Short mmCIF file of C-alpha atoms and ligand atoms in Angstrom, two decimals:
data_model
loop_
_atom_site.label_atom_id
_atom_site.label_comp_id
_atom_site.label_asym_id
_atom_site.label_seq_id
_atom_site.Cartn_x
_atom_site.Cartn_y
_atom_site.Cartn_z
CA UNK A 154 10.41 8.25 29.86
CA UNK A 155 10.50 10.83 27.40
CA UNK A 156 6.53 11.61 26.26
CA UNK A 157 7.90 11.55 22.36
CA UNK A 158 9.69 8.01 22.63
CA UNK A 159 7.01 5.30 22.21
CA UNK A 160 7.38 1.85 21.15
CA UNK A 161 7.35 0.26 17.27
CA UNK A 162 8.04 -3.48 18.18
CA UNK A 163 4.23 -4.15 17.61
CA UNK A 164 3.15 -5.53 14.86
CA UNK A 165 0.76 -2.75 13.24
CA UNK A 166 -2.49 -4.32 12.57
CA UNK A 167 -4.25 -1.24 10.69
CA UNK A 168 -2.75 1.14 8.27
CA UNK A 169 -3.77 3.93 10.38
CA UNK A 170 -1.77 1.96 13.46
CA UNK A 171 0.79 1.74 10.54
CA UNK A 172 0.88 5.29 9.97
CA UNK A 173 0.99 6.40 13.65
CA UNK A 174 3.59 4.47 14.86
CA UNK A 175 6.29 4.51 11.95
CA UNK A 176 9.44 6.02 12.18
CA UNK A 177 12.64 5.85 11.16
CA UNK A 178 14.52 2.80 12.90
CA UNK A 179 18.50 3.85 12.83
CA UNK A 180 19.41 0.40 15.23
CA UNK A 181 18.53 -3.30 14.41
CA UNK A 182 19.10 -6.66 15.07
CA UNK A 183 21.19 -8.89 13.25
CA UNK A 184 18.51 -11.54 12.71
CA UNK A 185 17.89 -12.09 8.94
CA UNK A 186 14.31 -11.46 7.24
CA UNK A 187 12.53 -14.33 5.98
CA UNK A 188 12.13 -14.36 2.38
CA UNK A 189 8.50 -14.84 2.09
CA UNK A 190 7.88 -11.61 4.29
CA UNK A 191 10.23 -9.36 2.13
CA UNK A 192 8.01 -10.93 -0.88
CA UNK A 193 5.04 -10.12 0.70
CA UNK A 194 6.03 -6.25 1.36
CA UNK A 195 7.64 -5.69 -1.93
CA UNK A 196 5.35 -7.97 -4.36
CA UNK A 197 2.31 -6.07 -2.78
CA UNK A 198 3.77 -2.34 -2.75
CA UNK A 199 3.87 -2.76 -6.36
CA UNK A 200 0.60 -1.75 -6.37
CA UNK A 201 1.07 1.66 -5.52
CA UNK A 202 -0.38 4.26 -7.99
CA UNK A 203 1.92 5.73 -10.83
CA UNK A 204 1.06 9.02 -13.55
CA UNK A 205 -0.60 6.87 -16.36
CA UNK A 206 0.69 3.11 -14.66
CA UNK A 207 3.81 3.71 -15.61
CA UNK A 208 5.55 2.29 -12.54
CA UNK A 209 8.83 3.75 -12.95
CA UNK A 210 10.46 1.81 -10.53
CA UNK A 211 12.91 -1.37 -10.06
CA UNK A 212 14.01 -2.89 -6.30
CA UNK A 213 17.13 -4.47 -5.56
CA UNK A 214 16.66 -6.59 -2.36
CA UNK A 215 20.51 -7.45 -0.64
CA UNK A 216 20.91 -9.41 2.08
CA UNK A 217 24.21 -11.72 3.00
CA UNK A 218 27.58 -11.89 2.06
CA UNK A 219 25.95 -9.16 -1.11
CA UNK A 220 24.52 -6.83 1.75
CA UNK A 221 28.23 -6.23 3.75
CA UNK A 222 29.76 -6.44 0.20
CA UNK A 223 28.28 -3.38 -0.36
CA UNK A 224 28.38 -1.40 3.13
CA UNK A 225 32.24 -2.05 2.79
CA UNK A 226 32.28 -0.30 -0.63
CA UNK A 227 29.63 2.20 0.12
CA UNK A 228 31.33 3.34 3.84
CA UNK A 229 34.59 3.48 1.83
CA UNK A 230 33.44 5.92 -0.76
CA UNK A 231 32.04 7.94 1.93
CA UNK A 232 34.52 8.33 3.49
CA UNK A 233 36.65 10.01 0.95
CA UNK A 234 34.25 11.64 -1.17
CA UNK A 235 31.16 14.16 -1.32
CA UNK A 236 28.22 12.45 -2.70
CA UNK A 237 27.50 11.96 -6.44
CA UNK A 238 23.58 11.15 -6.44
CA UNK A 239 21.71 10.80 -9.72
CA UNK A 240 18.73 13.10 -8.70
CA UNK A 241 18.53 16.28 -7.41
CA UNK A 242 19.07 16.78 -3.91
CA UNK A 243 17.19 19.90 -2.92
CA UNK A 244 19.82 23.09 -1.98
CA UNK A 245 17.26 25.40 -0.29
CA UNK A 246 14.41 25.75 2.56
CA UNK A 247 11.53 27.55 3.60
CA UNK A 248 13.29 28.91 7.05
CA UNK A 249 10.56 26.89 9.23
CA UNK A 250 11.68 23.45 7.40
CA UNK A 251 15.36 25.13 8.13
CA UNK A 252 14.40 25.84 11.75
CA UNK A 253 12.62 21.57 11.64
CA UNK A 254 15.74 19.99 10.36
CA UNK A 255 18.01 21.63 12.95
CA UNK A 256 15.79 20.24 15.45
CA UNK A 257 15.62 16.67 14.46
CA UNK A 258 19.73 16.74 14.20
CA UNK A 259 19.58 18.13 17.57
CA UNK A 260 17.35 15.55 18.95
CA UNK A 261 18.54 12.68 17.29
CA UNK A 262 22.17 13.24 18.30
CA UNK A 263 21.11 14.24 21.63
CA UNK A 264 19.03 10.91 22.19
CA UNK A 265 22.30 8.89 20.46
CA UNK A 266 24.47 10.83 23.02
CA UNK A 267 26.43 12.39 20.58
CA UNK A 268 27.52 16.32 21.21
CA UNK A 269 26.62 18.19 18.57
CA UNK A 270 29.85 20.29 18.46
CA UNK A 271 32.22 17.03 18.45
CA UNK A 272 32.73 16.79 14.25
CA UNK A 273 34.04 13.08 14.63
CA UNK A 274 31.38 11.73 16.55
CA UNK A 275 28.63 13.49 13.84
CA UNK A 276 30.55 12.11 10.66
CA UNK A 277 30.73 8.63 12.27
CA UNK A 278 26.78 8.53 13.01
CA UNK A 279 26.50 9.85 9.36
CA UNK A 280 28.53 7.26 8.12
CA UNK A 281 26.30 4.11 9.48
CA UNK A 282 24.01 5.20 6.92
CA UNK A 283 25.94 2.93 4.76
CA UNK A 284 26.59 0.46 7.02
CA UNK A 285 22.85 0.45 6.90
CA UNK A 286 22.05 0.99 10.16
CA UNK A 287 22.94 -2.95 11.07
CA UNK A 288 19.81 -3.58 9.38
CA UNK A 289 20.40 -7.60 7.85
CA UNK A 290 18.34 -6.41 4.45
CA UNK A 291 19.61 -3.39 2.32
CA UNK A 292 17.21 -2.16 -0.53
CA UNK A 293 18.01 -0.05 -3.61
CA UNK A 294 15.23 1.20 -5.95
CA UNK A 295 16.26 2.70 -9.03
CA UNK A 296 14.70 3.74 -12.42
CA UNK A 297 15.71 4.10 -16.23
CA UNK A 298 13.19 6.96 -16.27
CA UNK A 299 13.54 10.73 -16.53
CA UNK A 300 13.76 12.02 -12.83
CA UNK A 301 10.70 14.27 -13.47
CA UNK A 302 8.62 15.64 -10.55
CA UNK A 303 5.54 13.43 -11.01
CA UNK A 304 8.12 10.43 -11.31
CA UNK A 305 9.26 11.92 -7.65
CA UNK A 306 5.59 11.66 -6.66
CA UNK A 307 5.38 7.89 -8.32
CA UNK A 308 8.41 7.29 -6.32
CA UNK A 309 7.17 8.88 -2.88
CA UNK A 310 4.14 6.85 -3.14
CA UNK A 311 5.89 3.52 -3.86
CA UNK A 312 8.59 4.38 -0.64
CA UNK A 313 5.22 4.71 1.59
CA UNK A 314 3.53 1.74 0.57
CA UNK A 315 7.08 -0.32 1.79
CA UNK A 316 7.12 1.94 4.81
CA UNK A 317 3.70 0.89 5.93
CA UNK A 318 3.75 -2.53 4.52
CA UNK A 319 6.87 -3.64 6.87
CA UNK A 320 5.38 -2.09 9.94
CA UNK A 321 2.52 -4.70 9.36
CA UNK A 322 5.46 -7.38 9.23
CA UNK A 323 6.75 -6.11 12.61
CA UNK A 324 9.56 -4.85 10.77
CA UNK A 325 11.56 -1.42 10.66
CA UNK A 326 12.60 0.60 7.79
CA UNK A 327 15.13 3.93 7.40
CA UNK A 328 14.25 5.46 3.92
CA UNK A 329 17.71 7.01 3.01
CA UNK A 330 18.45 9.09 0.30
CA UNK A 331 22.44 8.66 1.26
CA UNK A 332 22.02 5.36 -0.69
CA UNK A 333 21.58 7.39 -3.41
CA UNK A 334 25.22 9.32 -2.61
CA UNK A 335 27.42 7.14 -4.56
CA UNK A 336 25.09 5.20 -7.27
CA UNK A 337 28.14 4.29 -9.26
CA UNK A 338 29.35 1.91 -6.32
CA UNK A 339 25.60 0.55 -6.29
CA UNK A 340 25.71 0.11 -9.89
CA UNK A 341 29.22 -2.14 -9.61
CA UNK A 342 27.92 -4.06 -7.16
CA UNK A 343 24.58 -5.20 -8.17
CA UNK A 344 25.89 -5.51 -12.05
CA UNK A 345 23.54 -2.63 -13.26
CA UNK A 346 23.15 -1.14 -16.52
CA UNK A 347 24.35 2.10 -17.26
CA UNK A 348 20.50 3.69 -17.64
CA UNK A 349 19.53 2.53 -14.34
CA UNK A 350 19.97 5.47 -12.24
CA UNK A 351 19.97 4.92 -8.27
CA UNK A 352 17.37 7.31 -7.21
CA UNK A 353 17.57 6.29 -3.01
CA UNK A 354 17.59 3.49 -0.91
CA UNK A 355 16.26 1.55 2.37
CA UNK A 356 17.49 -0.17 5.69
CA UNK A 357 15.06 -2.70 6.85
CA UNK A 358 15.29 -5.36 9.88
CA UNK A 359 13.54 -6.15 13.03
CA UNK A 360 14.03 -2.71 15.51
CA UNK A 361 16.41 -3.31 17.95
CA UNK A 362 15.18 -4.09 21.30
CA UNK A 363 16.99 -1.93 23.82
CA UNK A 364 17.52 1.16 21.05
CA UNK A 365 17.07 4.74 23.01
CA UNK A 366 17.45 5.70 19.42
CA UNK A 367 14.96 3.87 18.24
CA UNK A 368 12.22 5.03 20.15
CA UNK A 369 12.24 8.56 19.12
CA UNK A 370 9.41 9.07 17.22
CA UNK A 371 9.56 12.76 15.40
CA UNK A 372 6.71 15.44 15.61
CA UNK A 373 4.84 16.92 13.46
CA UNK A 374 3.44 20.43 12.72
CA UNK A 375 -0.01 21.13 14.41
CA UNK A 376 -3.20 19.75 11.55
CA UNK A 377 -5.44 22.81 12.35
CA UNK A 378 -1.64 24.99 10.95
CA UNK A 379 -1.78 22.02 7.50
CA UNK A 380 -5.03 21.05 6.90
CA UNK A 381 -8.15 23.30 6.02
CA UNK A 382 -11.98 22.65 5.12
CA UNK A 383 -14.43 25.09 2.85
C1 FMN B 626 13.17 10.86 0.74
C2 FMN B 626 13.73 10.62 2.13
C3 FMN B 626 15.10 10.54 2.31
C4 FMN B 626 15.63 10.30 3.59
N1 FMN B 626 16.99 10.14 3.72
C5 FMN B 626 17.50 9.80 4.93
C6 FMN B 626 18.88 9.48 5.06
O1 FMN B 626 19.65 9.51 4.10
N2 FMN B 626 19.34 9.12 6.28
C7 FMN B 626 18.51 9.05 7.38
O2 FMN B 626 18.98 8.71 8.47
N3 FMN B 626 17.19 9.34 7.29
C8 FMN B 626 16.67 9.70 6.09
N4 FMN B 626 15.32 9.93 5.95
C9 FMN B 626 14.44 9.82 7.13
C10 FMN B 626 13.92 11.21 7.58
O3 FMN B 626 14.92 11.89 8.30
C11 FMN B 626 12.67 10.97 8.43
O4 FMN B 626 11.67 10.36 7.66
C12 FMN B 626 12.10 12.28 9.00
O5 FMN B 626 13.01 12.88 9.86
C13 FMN B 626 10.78 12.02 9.74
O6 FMN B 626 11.02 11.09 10.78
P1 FMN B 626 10.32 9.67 10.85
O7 FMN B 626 10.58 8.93 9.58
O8 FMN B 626 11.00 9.03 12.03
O9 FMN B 626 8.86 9.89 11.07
C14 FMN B 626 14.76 10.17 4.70
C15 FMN B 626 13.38 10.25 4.50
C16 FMN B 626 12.85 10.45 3.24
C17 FMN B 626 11.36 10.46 3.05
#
């Protein structure tokens, strides 16, 4: 097997055991969350840090009949239009993240046997973003804040905490700024008001078992190129 697909169906029982074996999961099983365990992941990420407390952030939890309710209306819209997010999605790269993000589309269609050149194949893998990956458990987070950057960093630190928090649950995750794309759709669904913006969203479930996909785990740059000491 392939040196850089390793297993998440663990449970994680450290956050450094967290940290090294999360990844995205883009297959799951049906089987539904309990509620206690999503209560337990999002009740204690709200302690992650925010500039001055000011915990910017709200979570929408959707599961059920609420959950296909909205990757109905969510596939729908992408299929006929560009996205609309709320935030800023960024335009330009440094070429070496360029040169990175070409890689991990190459490698993730490649392990999802998808050729890169066939258009139809790549916009229907895109489009099971919204379908959530067939994760049972869709989460929005949104905010009535101004999208600032250090509301970005309150934001990246409250997506981690999830992130690590589920893998200790023995559950996946797929952070997914697509669930952003169309926040009006979002907003319909889940009743919201008009300030609360849709910043991104997550897929979260149990990793599916027999997922190729699943077990690609992406690299990283080397830490002596990232990391210095004085
Ligand atoms: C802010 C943010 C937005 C992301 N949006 C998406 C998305 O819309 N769809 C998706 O499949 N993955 C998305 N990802 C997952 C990244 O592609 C993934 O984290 C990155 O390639 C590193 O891989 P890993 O998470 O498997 O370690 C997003 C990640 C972050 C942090």
């Amino acid at each position: 097997m392939n040196p850089e697909l390793i297993s998440i169906h663990e449970v994680a029982k450290s956050v450094k055991e967290a940290m090294e074996t999360r990844h995205s999961i883009r297959e799951y099983e049906s089987k539904p969350i309990p509620e206690e365990v999503l209560k337990r992941i999002f009740e204690t990420a709200l302690r992650s840090p925010s500039w001055k407390n000011s915990q910017p952030w709200k979570v929408h939890i959707v599961s059920g009949n609420k959950r296909d309710e909205l990757a109905s209306a969510l596939t729908e819209a992408a299929k006929v239009s560009t996205p609309i997010p709320e935030t800023n999605w960024p335009e330009s790269y440094p070429s070496d993240a360029k040169k990175r993000m070409f890689d991990l589309g190459m490698k993730i269609y490649g392990v999802a046997g998808i050729d890169r050149k066939d258009k139809e194949a790549r916009d229907q893998f895109m489009l099971r973003n919204f379908q959530f990956f067939g994760a049972p458990t869709a989460v929005f987070i949104t905010s009535k804040f101004d999208l600032n950057f250090f509301v970005g960093i309150d934001f990246g630190c409250f997506l981690q905490s999830i992130l690590l928090l589920a893998r200790e649950e023995g559950l996946g995750t797929c952070p997914q700024a697509a669930l952003g794309a169309f926040p009006q759709v979002v907003r319909n669904a889940l009743q919201l008001p008009n300030e609360e913006k849709v910043i991104m969203g997550l897929s979260i479930g149990y990793p599916k078992a027999s997922s190729e996909l699943n077990r690609y785990h992406t690299p990283r740059e080397s830490a002596s190129d990232l990391i210095r000491f004085y």
